[in-house]
PDB file of C-alpha atoms in Angstrom:
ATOM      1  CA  UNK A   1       0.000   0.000   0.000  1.00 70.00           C
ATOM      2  CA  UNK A   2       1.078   3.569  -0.618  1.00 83.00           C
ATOM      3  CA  UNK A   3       0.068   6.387   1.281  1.00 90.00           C
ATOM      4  CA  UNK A   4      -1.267   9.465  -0.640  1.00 92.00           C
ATOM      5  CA  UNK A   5       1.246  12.659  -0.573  1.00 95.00           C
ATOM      6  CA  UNK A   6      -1.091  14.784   1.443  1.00 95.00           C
ATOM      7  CA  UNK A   7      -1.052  11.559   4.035  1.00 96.00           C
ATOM      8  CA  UNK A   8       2.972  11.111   4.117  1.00 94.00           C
ATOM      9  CA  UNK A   9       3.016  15.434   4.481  1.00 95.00           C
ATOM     10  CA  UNK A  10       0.167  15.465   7.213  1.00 96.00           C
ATOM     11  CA  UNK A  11       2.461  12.579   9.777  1.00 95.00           C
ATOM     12  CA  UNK A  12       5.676  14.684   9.101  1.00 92.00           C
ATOM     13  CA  UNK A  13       4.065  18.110   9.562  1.00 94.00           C
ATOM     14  CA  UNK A  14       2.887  16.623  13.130  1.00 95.00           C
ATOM     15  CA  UNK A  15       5.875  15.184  13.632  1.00 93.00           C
ATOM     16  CA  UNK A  16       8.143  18.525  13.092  1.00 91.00           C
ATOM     17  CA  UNK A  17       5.605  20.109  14.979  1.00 92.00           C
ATOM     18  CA  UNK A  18       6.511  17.557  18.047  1.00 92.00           C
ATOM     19  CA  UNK A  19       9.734  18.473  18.406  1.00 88.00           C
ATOM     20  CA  UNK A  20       9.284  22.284  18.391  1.00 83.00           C
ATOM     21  CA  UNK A  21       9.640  22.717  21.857  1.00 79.00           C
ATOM     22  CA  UNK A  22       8.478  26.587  21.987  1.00 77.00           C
ATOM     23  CA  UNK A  23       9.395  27.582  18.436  1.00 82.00           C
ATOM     24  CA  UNK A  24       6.043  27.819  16.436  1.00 88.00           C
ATOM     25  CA  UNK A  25       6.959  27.704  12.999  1.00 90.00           C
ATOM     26  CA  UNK A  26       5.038  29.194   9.901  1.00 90.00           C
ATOM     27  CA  UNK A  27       2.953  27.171   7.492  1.00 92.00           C
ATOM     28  CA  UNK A  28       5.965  28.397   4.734  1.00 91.00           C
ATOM     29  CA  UNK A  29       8.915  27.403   7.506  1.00 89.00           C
ATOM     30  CA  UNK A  30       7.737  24.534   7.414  1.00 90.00           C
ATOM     31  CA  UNK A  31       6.799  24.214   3.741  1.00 91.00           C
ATOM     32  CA  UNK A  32      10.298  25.545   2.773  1.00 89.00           C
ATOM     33  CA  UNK A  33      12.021  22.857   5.897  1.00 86.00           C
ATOM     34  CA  UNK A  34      10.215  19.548   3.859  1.00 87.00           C
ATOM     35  CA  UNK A  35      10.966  21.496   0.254  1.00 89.00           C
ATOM     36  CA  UNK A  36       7.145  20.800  -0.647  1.00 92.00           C
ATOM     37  CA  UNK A  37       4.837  23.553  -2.526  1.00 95.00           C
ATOM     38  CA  UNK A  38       3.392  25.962   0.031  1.00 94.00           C
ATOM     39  CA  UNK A  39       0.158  25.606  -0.873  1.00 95.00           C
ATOM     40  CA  UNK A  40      -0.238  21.734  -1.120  1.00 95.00           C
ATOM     41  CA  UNK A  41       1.348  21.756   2.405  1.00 95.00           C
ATOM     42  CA  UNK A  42      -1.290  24.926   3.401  1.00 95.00           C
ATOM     43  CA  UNK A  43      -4.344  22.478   2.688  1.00 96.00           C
ATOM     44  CA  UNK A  44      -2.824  19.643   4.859  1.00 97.00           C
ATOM     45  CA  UNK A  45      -2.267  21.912   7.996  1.00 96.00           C
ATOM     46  CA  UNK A  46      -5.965  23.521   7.642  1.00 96.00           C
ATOM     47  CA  UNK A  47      -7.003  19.759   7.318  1.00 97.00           C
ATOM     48  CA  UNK A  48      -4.761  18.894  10.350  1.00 97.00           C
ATOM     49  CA  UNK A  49      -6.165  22.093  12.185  1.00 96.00           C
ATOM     50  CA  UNK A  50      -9.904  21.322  11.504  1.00 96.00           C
ATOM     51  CA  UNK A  51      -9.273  17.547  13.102  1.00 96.00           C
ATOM     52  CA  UNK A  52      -7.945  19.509  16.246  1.00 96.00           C
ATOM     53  CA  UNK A  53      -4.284  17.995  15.643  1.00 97.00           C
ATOM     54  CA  UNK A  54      -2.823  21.516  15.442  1.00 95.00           C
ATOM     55  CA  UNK A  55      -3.403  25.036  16.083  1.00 93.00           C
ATOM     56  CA  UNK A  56      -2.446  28.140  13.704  1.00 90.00           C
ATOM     57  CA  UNK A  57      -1.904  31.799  14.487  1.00 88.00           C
ATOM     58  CA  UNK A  58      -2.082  34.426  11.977  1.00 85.00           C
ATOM     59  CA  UNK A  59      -0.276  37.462  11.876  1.00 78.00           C
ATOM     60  CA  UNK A  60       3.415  38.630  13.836  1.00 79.00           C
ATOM     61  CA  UNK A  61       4.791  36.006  16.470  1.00 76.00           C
ATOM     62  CA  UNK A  62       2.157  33.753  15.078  1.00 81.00           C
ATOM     63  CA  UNK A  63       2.862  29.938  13.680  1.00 90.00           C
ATOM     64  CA  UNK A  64       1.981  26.662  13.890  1.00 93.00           C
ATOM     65  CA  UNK A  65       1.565  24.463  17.259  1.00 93.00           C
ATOM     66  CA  UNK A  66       1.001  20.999  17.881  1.00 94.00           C
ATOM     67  CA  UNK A  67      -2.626  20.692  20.664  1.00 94.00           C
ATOM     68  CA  UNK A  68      -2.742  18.059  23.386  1.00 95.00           C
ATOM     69  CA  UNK A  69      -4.951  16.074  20.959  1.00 96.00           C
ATOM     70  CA  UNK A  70      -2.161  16.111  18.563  1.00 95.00           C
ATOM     71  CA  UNK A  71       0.479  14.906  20.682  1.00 94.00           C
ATOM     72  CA  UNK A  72      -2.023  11.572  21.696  1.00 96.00           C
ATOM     73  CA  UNK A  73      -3.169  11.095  18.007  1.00 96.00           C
ATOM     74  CA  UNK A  74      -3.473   7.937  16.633  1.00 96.00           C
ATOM     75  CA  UNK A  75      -0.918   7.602  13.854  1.00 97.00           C
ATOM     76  CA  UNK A  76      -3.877   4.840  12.426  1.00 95.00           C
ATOM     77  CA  UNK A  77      -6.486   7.331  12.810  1.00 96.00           C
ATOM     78  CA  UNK A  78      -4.443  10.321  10.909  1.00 97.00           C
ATOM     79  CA  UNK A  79      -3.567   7.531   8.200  1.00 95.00           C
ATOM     80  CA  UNK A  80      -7.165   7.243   7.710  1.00 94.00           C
ATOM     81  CA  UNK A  81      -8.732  10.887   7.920  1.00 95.00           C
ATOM     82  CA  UNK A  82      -5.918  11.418   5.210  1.00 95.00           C
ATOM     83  CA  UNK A  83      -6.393   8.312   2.923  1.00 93.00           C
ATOM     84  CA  UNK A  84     -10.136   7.330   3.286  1.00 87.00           C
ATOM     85  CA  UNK A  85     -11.995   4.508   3.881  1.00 78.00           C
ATOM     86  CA  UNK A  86     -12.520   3.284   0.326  1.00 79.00           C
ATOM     87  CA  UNK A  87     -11.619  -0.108  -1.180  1.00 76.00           C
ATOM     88  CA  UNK A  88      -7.326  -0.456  -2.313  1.00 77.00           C
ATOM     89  CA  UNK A  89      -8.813  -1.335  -5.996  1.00 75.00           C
ATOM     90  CA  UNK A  90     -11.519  -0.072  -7.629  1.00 74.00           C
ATOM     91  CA  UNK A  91     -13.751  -2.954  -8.859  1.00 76.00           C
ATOM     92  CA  UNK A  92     -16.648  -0.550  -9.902  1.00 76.00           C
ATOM     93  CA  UNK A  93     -14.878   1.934 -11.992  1.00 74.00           C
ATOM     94  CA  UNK A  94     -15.928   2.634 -15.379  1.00 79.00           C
ATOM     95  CA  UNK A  95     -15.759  -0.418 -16.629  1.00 80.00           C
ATOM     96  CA  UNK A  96     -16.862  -2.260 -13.546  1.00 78.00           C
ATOM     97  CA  UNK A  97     -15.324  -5.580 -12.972  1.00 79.00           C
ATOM     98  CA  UNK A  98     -17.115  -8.927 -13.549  1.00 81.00           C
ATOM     99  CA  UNK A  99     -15.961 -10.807 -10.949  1.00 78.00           C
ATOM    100  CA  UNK A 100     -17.330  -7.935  -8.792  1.00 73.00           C
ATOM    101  CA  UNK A 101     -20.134 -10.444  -7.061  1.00 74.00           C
ATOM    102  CA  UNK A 102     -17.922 -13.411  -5.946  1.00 79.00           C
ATOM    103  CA  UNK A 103     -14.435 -11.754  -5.454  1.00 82.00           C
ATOM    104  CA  UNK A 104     -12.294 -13.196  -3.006  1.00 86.00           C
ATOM    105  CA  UNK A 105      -9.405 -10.731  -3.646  1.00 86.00           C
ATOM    106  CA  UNK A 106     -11.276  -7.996  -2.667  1.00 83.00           C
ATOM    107  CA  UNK A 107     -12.196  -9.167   0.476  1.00 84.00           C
ATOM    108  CA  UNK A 108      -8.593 -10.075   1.363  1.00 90.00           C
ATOM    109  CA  UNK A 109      -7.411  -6.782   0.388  1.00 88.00           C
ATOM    110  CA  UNK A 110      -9.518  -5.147   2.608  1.00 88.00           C
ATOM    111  CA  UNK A 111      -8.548  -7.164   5.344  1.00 92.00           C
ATOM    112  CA  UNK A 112      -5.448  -6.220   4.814  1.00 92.00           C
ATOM    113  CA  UNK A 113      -6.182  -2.634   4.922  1.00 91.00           C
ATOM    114  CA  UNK A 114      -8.316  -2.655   7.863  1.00 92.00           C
ATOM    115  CA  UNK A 115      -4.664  -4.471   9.558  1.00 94.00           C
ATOM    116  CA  UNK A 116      -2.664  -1.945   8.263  1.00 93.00           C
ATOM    117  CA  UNK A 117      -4.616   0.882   9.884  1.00 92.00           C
ATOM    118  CA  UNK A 118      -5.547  -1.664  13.109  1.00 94.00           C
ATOM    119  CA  UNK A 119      -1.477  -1.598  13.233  1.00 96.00           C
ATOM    120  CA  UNK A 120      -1.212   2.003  13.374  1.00 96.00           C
ATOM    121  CA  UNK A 121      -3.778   2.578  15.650  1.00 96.00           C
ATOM    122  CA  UNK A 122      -1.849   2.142  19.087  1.00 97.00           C
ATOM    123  CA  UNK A 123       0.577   3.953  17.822  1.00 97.00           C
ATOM    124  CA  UNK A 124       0.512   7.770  18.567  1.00 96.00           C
ATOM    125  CA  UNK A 125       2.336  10.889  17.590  1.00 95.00           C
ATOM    126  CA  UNK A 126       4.729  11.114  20.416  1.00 93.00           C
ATOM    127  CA  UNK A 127       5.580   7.519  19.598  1.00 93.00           C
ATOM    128  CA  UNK A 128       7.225   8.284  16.860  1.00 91.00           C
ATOM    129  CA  UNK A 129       9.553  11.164  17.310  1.00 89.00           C
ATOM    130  CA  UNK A 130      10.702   9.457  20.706  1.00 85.00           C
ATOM    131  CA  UNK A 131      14.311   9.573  20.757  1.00 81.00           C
ATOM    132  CA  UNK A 132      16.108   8.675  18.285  1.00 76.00           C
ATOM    133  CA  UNK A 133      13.992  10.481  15.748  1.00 75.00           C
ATOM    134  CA  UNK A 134      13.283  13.121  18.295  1.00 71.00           C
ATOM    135  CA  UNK A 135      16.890  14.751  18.089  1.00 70.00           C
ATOM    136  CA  UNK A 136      17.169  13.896  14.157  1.00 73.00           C
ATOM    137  CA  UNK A 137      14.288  16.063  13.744  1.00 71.00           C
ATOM    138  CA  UNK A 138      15.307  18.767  15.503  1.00 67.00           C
ATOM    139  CA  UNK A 139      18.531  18.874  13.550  1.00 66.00           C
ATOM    140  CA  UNK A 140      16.856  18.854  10.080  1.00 64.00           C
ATOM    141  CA  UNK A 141      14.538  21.246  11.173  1.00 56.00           C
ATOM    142  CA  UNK A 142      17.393  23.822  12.125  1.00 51.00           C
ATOM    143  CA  UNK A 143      18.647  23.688   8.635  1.00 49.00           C
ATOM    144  CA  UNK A 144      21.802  23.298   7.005  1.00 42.00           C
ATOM    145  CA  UNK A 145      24.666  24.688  10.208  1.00 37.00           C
ATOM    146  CA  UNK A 146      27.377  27.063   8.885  1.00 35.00           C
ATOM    147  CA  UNK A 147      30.497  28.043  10.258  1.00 32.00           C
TER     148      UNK A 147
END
């Protein structure tokens, strides 16, 4: 399985934002930091923000902040805001499939979705910048040092 863009930009935004101690970066530091378009990374964070992962400020000293509810998110439950519940193939596309009725791979690939996310699920945002990714992330987020 491959996680949609917005998905993969959504755990990494939270997880920057985990490590930020009292720093609250903008929506472009942070855009700039991962080298992604501003305003594909802009529709992640308001979709992050609307879930209640994050908080934004407008304006001078203002940024981006991680919430409580962030911090104990599911990594599972982000995965699937982000991705959707829908089936991993689509068997009733435009030219639906025949098998449709009596598919057995279909079932057994949603199993396997539904243990993919049932994976994630325990696992929660502070999980996974706990050290040794916690202090690897703060470095990358710094940027490049010079001299």
């Amino acid at each position: 399985m491959r996680l949609l863009r917005s998905t993969d930009l959504a755990l990494r935004v939270l997880m920057r934002l985990a490590v930020a101690g009292e720093s609250s970066p903008t929506t472009r530091d942070v855009a700039d930091g991962m080298s992604v378009p501003y305003t594909h990374l802009a529709k992640v964070v308001a979709e992050l923000q609307h879930m209640g992962l994050l908080a934004a400020r407008r304006g001078r000293g203002g940024g981006l902040t991680l919430t409580e509810q962030g911090r104990t998110a599911s990594v599972g439950a982000v995965v699937r805001a982000f991705e959707g519940d829908g089936d991993v193939v689509d068997c009733e596309g435009t030219t639906p499939c025949p098998l449709n009725s009596a598919c057995r791979l279909r079932v057994a690939l949603r199993r396997a979705q539904e243990a993919f996310f049932a994976s994630l699920d325990p696992v929660t945002v502070t999980d996974i910048v706990a050290e040794p990714t916690g202090a690897l992330l703060l470095g990358i987020s710094r940027g490049p040092r010079t001299c």
